[in-house]
CSV table of C-alpha atoms in Angstrom, one decimal:
chain,number,residue,atom,x,y,z
J,3,UNK,CA,104.3,185.4,89.1
J,4,UNK,CA,107.4,184.1,87.5
J,5,UNK,CA,106.9,182.1,84.3
J,6,UNK,CA,107.9,178.7,85.7
J,7,UNK,CA,106.1,177.8,89.0
J,8,UNK,CA,108.2,174.8,89.7
J,9,UNK,CA,110.3,172.2,87.9
J,10,UNK,CA,110.7,168.4,88.3
J,11,UNK,CA,113.7,167.3,86.4
J,12,UNK,CA,113.3,168.7,82.9
J,13,UNK,CA,109.5,168.9,83.3
J,14,UNK,CA,108.3,172.5,84.0
J,15,UNK,CA,105.0,173.7,85.3
J,16,UNK,CA,104.3,177.1,84.0
J,17,UNK,CA,102.5,179.6,86.3
J,18,UNK,CA,100.1,180.8,83.6
J,19,UNK,CA,99.0,177.3,82.6
J,20,UNK,CA,98.6,176.2,86.2
J,21,UNK,CA,96.5,179.2,87.1
J,22,UNK,CA,94.4,178.8,83.9
J,23,UNK,CA,93.7,175.2,85.0
J,24,UNK,CA,92.7,176.4,88.5
J,25,UNK,CA,90.4,179.0,86.9
J,26,UNK,CA,88.8,176.5,84.6
J,27,UNK,CA,88.0,174.2,87.6
J,28,UNK,CA,86.6,176.9,89.8
J,29,UNK,CA,84.7,178.5,87.0
J,30,UNK,CA,83.2,175.1,86.0
J,31,UNK,CA,82.0,174.6,89.6
J,32,UNK,CA,80.1,177.8,89.5
J,33,UNK,CA,78.7,177.2,86.0
J,34,UNK,CA,77.5,173.7,87.1
J,35,UNK,CA,76.0,175.2,90.2
J,36,UNK,CA,74.1,177.8,88.2
J,37,UNK,CA,73.0,175.2,85.7
J,38,UNK,CA,71.5,173.0,88.4
J,39,UNK,CA,69.6,176.1,89.8
J,40,UNK,CA,68.2,176.7,86.3
J,41,UNK,CA,67.3,173.1,85.6
J,42,UNK,CA,69.9,172.7,82.8
J,43,UNK,CA,71.4,169.3,82.0
J,44,UNK,CA,74.8,169.5,83.8
J,45,UNK,CA,76.4,166.9,81.6
J,46,UNK,CA,75.6,168.9,78.5
J,47,UNK,CA,76.9,172.0,80.2
J,48,UNK,CA,80.1,170.2,81.1
J,49,UNK,CA,80.7,169.2,77.5
J,50,UNK,CA,80.0,172.8,76.4
J,51,UNK,CA,82.4,174.2,79.0
J,52,UNK,CA,85.3,171.9,77.9
J,53,UNK,CA,84.7,173.0,74.3
J,54,UNK,CA,84.7,176.6,75.3
J,55,UNK,CA,88.0,176.2,77.1
J,56,UNK,CA,89.7,174.6,74.1
J,57,UNK,CA,88.2,176.9,71.5
J,58,UNK,CA,88.9,179.9,73.7
J,59,UNK,CA,92.6,179.1,73.9
J,60,UNK,CA,92.8,178.4,70.1
J,61,UNK,CA,90.9,181.7,69.4
J,62,UNK,CA,93.2,183.6,71.8
J,63,UNK,CA,96.3,182.2,70.1
J,64,UNK,CA,95.1,182.7,66.5
J,65,UNK,CA,93.9,186.3,67.2
J,66,UNK,CA,97.2,187.2,68.9
J,67,UNK,CA,99.2,185.8,66.0
J,68,UNK,CA,97.2,187.5,63.3
J,69,UNK,CA,96.7,190.9,65.0
J,70,UNK,CA,99.7,191.5,67.2
J,71,UNK,CA,102.8,189.7,65.8
J,72,UNK,CA,102.1,188.1,62.4
J,73,UNK,CA,105.5,188.9,60.9
J,74,UNK,CA,107.3,187.2,63.8
J,75,UNK,CA,105.3,184.0,63.5
J,76,UNK,CA,105.8,183.9,59.7
J,77,UNK,CA,109.5,184.0,60.3
J,78,UNK,CA,109.3,181.6,63.3
J,79,UNK,CA,106.5,179.1,62.5
J,80,UNK,CA,107.6,176.7,65.2
J,81,UNK,CA,106.7,179.3,67.8
J,82,UNK,CA,103.0,179.1,66.9
J,83,UNK,CA,102.5,176.1,69.1
J,84,UNK,CA,104.8,177.3,71.9
J,85,UNK,CA,102.0,178.5,74.2
J,86,UNK,CA,104.4,178.4,77.2
J,87,UNK,CA,106.2,181.4,75.7
J,88,UNK,CA,103.1,183.5,75.9
J,89,UNK,CA,101.0,185.2,73.3
J,90,UNK,CA,97.2,184.9,74.0
J,91,UNK,CA,94.6,187.6,73.3
J,92,UNK,CA,91.5,187.7,75.5
J,93,UNK,CA,89.5,189.2,72.7
J,94,UNK,CA,90.3,186.3,70.5
J,95,UNK,CA,89.5,183.9,73.4
J,96,UNK,CA,86.1,185.4,73.8
J,97,UNK,CA,85.5,185.3,70.0
J,98,UNK,CA,86.7,181.7,69.7
J,99,UNK,CA,84.5,180.6,72.6
J,100,UNK,CA,81.5,182.5,71.2
J,101,UNK,CA,81.9,180.8,67.8
J,102,UNK,CA,82.1,177.3,69.4
J,103,UNK,CA,79.3,178.0,71.8
J,104,UNK,CA,77.0,179.1,68.9
J,105,UNK,CA,77.9,175.9,66.9
J,106,UNK,CA,77.4,173.6,69.9
J,107,UNK,CA,74.1,175.1,70.9
J,108,UNK,CA,72.8,175.1,67.4
J,109,UNK,CA,73.8,171.4,67.0
J,110,UNK,CA,72.1,170.4,70.2
J,111,UNK,CA,69.1,172.7,69.6
J,112,UNK,CA,69.6,174.5,72.9
J,113,UNK,CA,68.7,178.1,74.0
J,114,UNK,CA,71.9,180.1,73.4
J,115,UNK,CA,71.0,183.0,75.6
J,116,UNK,CA,70.0,180.9,78.6
J,117,UNK,CA,73.3,179.0,78.5
J,118,UNK,CA,75.3,182.2,77.9
J,119,UNK,CA,73.8,183.7,81.0
J,120,UNK,CA,74.5,180.5,82.9
J,121,UNK,CA,78.3,180.6,82.1
J,122,UNK,CA,78.9,184.3,82.1
J,123,UNK,CA,79.8,184.7,85.9
J,124,UNK,CA,81.9,181.6,85.7
J,125,UNK,CA,83.9,183.0,82.7
J,126,UNK,CA,84.5,186.2,84.6
J,127,UNK,CA,85.8,184.3,87.7
J,128,UNK,CA,87.9,181.8,85.7
J,129,UNK,CA,89.5,184.7,83.8
J,130,UNK,CA,90.3,186.5,87.1
J,131,UNK,CA,92.1,183.4,88.5
J,132,UNK,CA,93.9,182.7,85.2
J,133,UNK,CA,95.3,186.2,85.1
J,134,UNK,CA,97.1,185.8,88.4
J,135,UNK,CA,99.7,183.6,86.6
J,136,UNK,CA,100.2,185.8,83.5
J,137,UNK,CA,103.7,187.2,83.1
J,138,UNK,CA,103.0,190.0,80.6
J,139,UNK,CA,103.7,193.2,82.5
J,140,UNK,CA,102.9,196.7,81.7
J,141,UNK,CA,104.8,199.9,80.9
J,142,UNK,CA,107.3,201.4,83.3
J,143,UNK,CA,105.9,203.5,86.1
J,144,UNK,CA,106.6,207.2,86.3
J,145,UNK,CA,107.6,206.6,89.9
J,146,UNK,CA,108.4,203.3,91.7
J,147,UNK,CA,105.1,203.1,93.5
J,148,UNK,CA,104.8,200.4,96.1
J,149,UNK,CA,102.5,198.1,94.0
J,150,UNK,CA,104.9,198.1,91.1
J,151,UNK,CA,107.0,195.1,90.1
J,152,UNK,CA,110.7,195.1,89.6
J,153,UNK,CA,111.5,193.3,86.3
J,154,UNK,CA,115.1,193.3,85.1
J,155,UNK,CA,115.8,196.6,86.9
J,156,UNK,CA,112.6,198.3,85.7
J,157,UNK,CA,109.6,199.1,87.9
J,158,UNK,CA,106.6,198.2,85.8
J,159,UNK,CA,102.8,198.4,86.1
J,160,UNK,CA,101.4,195.0,87.3
J,161,UNK,CA,98.7,195.0,84.7
J,162,UNK,CA,97.8,191.4,85.5
J,163,UNK,CA,96.9,192.6,89.0
J,164,UNK,CA,94.8,195.5,87.6
J,165,UNK,CA,92.9,193.1,85.4
J,166,UNK,CA,92.2,190.3,87.9
J,167,UNK,CA,90.9,192.7,90.5
J,168,UNK,CA,88.5,194.2,87.9
J,169,UNK,CA,87.5,190.7,86.8
J,170,UNK,CA,86.7,189.7,90.4
J,171,UNK,CA,84.4,192.6,90.8
J,172,UNK,CA,82.8,191.9,87.4
J,173,UNK,CA,82.1,188.4,88.7
J,174,UNK,CA,80.6,189.8,91.9
J,175,UNK,CA,78.3,192.1,90.0
J,176,UNK,CA,77.2,189.3,87.7
J,177,UNK,CA,76.6,186.8,90.5
J,178,UNK,CA,74.6,189.4,92.4
J,179,UNK,CA,72.5,190.3,89.3
J,180,UNK,CA,71.9,186.8,87.9
J,181,UNK,CA,68.5,186.4,89.6
J,182,UNK,CA,67.2,189.8,88.6
J,183,UNK,CA,67.6,189.8,84.8
J,184,UNK,CA,64.6,190.8,82.7
J,185,UNK,CA,65.4,188.7,79.6
J,186,UNK,CA,67.6,185.8,78.5
J,187,UNK,CA,71.0,187.0,77.3
J,188,UNK,CA,71.1,190.2,79.5
J,189,UNK,CA,73.7,188.9,82.0
J,190,UNK,CA,76.0,187.6,79.2
J,191,UNK,CA,75.8,190.9,77.3
J,192,UNK,CA,76.5,192.9,80.5
J,193,UNK,CA,79.6,190.7,81.0
J,194,UNK,CA,80.9,191.3,77.5
J,195,UNK,CA,80.5,195.1,77.9
J,196,UNK,CA,82.0,195.2,81.4
J,197,UNK,CA,85.0,193.0,80.5
J,198,UNK,CA,85.7,194.9,77.3
J,199,UNK,CA,85.6,198.2,79.3
J,200,UNK,CA,87.9,196.8,82.0
J,201,UNK,CA,90.3,195.5,79.4
J,202,UNK,CA,90.3,198.9,77.7
J,203,UNK,CA,91.3,200.5,81.0
J,204,UNK,CA,94.1,198.1,81.6
J,205,UNK,CA,95.3,198.6,78.0
J,206,UNK,CA,96.5,202.1,78.9
J,207,UNK,CA,99.2,200.5,81.0
J,208,UNK,CA,100.3,197.9,78.5
J,209,UNK,CA,102.5,197.7,75.4
J,210,UNK,CA,100.5,196.8,72.3
J,211,UNK,CA,100.4,198.1,68.7
J,212,UNK,CA,98.8,201.5,68.5
J,213,UNK,CA,96.6,203.0,65.8
J,214,UNK,CA,97.2,206.6,67.0
J,215,UNK,CA,98.4,208.2,70.2
J,216,UNK,CA,97.6,206.0,73.2
J,217,UNK,CA,94.8,204.2,71.4
J,218,UNK,CA,95.8,200.6,70.7
J,219,UNK,CA,94.4,197.8,68.6
J,220,UNK,CA,93.0,196.2,71.8
J,221,UNK,CA,91.2,199.5,72.5
J,222,UNK,CA,89.5,199.2,69.1
J,223,UNK,CA,88.6,195.6,69.8
J,224,UNK,CA,87.1,196.5,73.2
J,225,UNK,CA,85.1,199.2,71.6
J,226,UNK,CA,83.7,196.8,68.9
J,227,UNK,CA,82.8,194.4,71.7
J,228,UNK,CA,81.0,197.1,73.7
J,229,UNK,CA,79.1,198.4,70.7
J,230,UNK,CA,78.0,195.0,69.6
J,231,UNK,CA,76.9,194.0,73.1
J,232,UNK,CA,74.9,197.3,73.4
J,233,UNK,CA,73.2,196.8,70.0
J,234,UNK,CA,72.2,193.2,70.9
J,235,UNK,CA,71.2,194.2,74.4
J,236,UNK,CA,68.6,196.7,73.2
J,237,UNK,CA,67.5,194.4,70.4
J,238,UNK,CA,66.8,191.5,72.8
J,239,UNK,CA,65.2,193.8,75.4
J,240,UNK,CA,62.7,195.2,72.9
J,241,UNK,CA,62.1,191.9,71.0
J,242,UNK,CA,60.2,190.2,73.7
J,243,UNK,CA,62.9,187.7,74.6
J,244,UNK,CA,61.8,187.7,78.2
J,245,UNK,CA,63.4,185.4,80.7
J,246,UNK,CA,61.3,182.8,82.4
J,247,UNK,CA,61.1,183.2,86.1
J,248,UNK,CA,62.5,180.5,88.4
J,249,UNK,CA,58.9,179.6,89.3
J,250,UNK,CA,58.1,179.3,85.5
J,251,UNK,CA,61.0,176.9,85.1
J,252,UNK,CA,59.6,174.7,87.8
J,253,UNK,CA,62.3,175.6,90.3
J,254,UNK,CA,62.2,176.9,93.8
J,255,UNK,CA,64.2,180.0,94.5
J,256,UNK,CA,66.1,179.5,97.7
J,257,UNK,CA,68.2,182.2,99.4
J,258,UNK,CA,71.4,180.7,100.9
J,259,UNK,CA,74.2,182.3,102.8
J,260,UNK,CA,76.1,182.6,99.6
J,261,UNK,CA,73.4,184.9,98.2
J,262,UNK,CA,73.8,187.5,101.0
J,263,UNK,CA,75.5,190.7,99.8
J,264,UNK,CA,78.0,191.0,102.6
J,265,UNK,CA,79.0,187.3,102.4
J,266,UNK,CA,79.5,187.5,98.7
J,267,UNK,CA,81.5,190.8,99.0
J,268,UNK,CA,83.6,189.4,101.8
J,269,UNK,CA,84.4,186.2,99.7
J,270,UNK,CA,85.4,188.3,96.7
J,271,UNK,CA,87.6,190.6,98.7
J,272,UNK,CA,89.2,187.4,100.3
J,273,UNK,CA,89.8,186.0,96.8
J,274,UNK,CA,91.4,189.3,95.7
J,275,UNK,CA,93.6,189.3,98.8
J,276,UNK,CA,94.7,185.7,98.2
J,277,UNK,CA,95.4,186.3,94.5
J,278,UNK,CA,97.5,189.4,95.4
J,279,UNK,CA,99.5,187.4,97.9
J,280,UNK,CA,100.1,184.7,95.4
J,281,UNK,CA,101.0,187.2,92.7
J,282,UNK,CA,103.6,189.0,94.8
J,283,UNK,CA,104.6,186.1,97.0
J,284,UNK,CA,105.5,183.8,94.2
J,285,UNK,CA,106.5,186.5,91.7
J,286,UNK,CA,108.8,189.4,91.4
J,287,UNK,CA,107.7,191.1,94.6
J,288,UNK,CA,106.6,194.7,95.1
J,289,UNK,CA,109.0,197.6,95.3
J,290,UNK,CA,109.3,200.2,98.0
J,291,UNK,CA,107.5,203.5,97.4
J,292,UNK,CA,109.4,206.7,97.4
């Protein structure tokens, strides 16, 4: 999508900000729906979710500035607050959200892992929708394949598209698995590992500072996230942090149409199709294959 979605006088609505807002709202709906199923106070979860959004954006900005382009922002300090010009790191966003979430949960004496599992699918879905509006494209294609985007005369990899497609499937897997976990925290840690892996794949098609060959700083960050998630996963699985069943929580497990495999898969594929149509329809447009 083009950076500016539409303009009213001198007031501009940016595509990335607009899609992030849509992603937050949709993700919040699913988080509240899951909280209600688990018997969690929805008002408390709403406050947590709003804090996660704000801390996630701050973390994403600070991480990007410190890791990717510190010299530029030292020379241009006014640009630090210009979020509309881009410059957010998903790894920093996850880290910022994690820090705030840990503080909030400790303050209110809540179960961190239960709440983390509750919001994990919503984070994946919100991230997918938000990525549709991102205007940070990838490296030039070796050939102008039909899914490429023409930006200033160059045919580039639509890395936003690669990422939101992967994010939608991560959401699908998490939503399918959420009623089958063996211990609290399992779903959240699976999300961290899957997202870091997906981000690492997409990174091969993006420009970012490298540490050697095609390995970038973002690859190292993804590797750290995967390793940390794996260590905690096996620690929780062996420490007896078992998840209470729906029955133990005093709830009744009901299977609705939205819990059927083919219904869920069809809805995810529809969401991908709509996102692709928005991405190309309101953006730079695909190129013709040769």
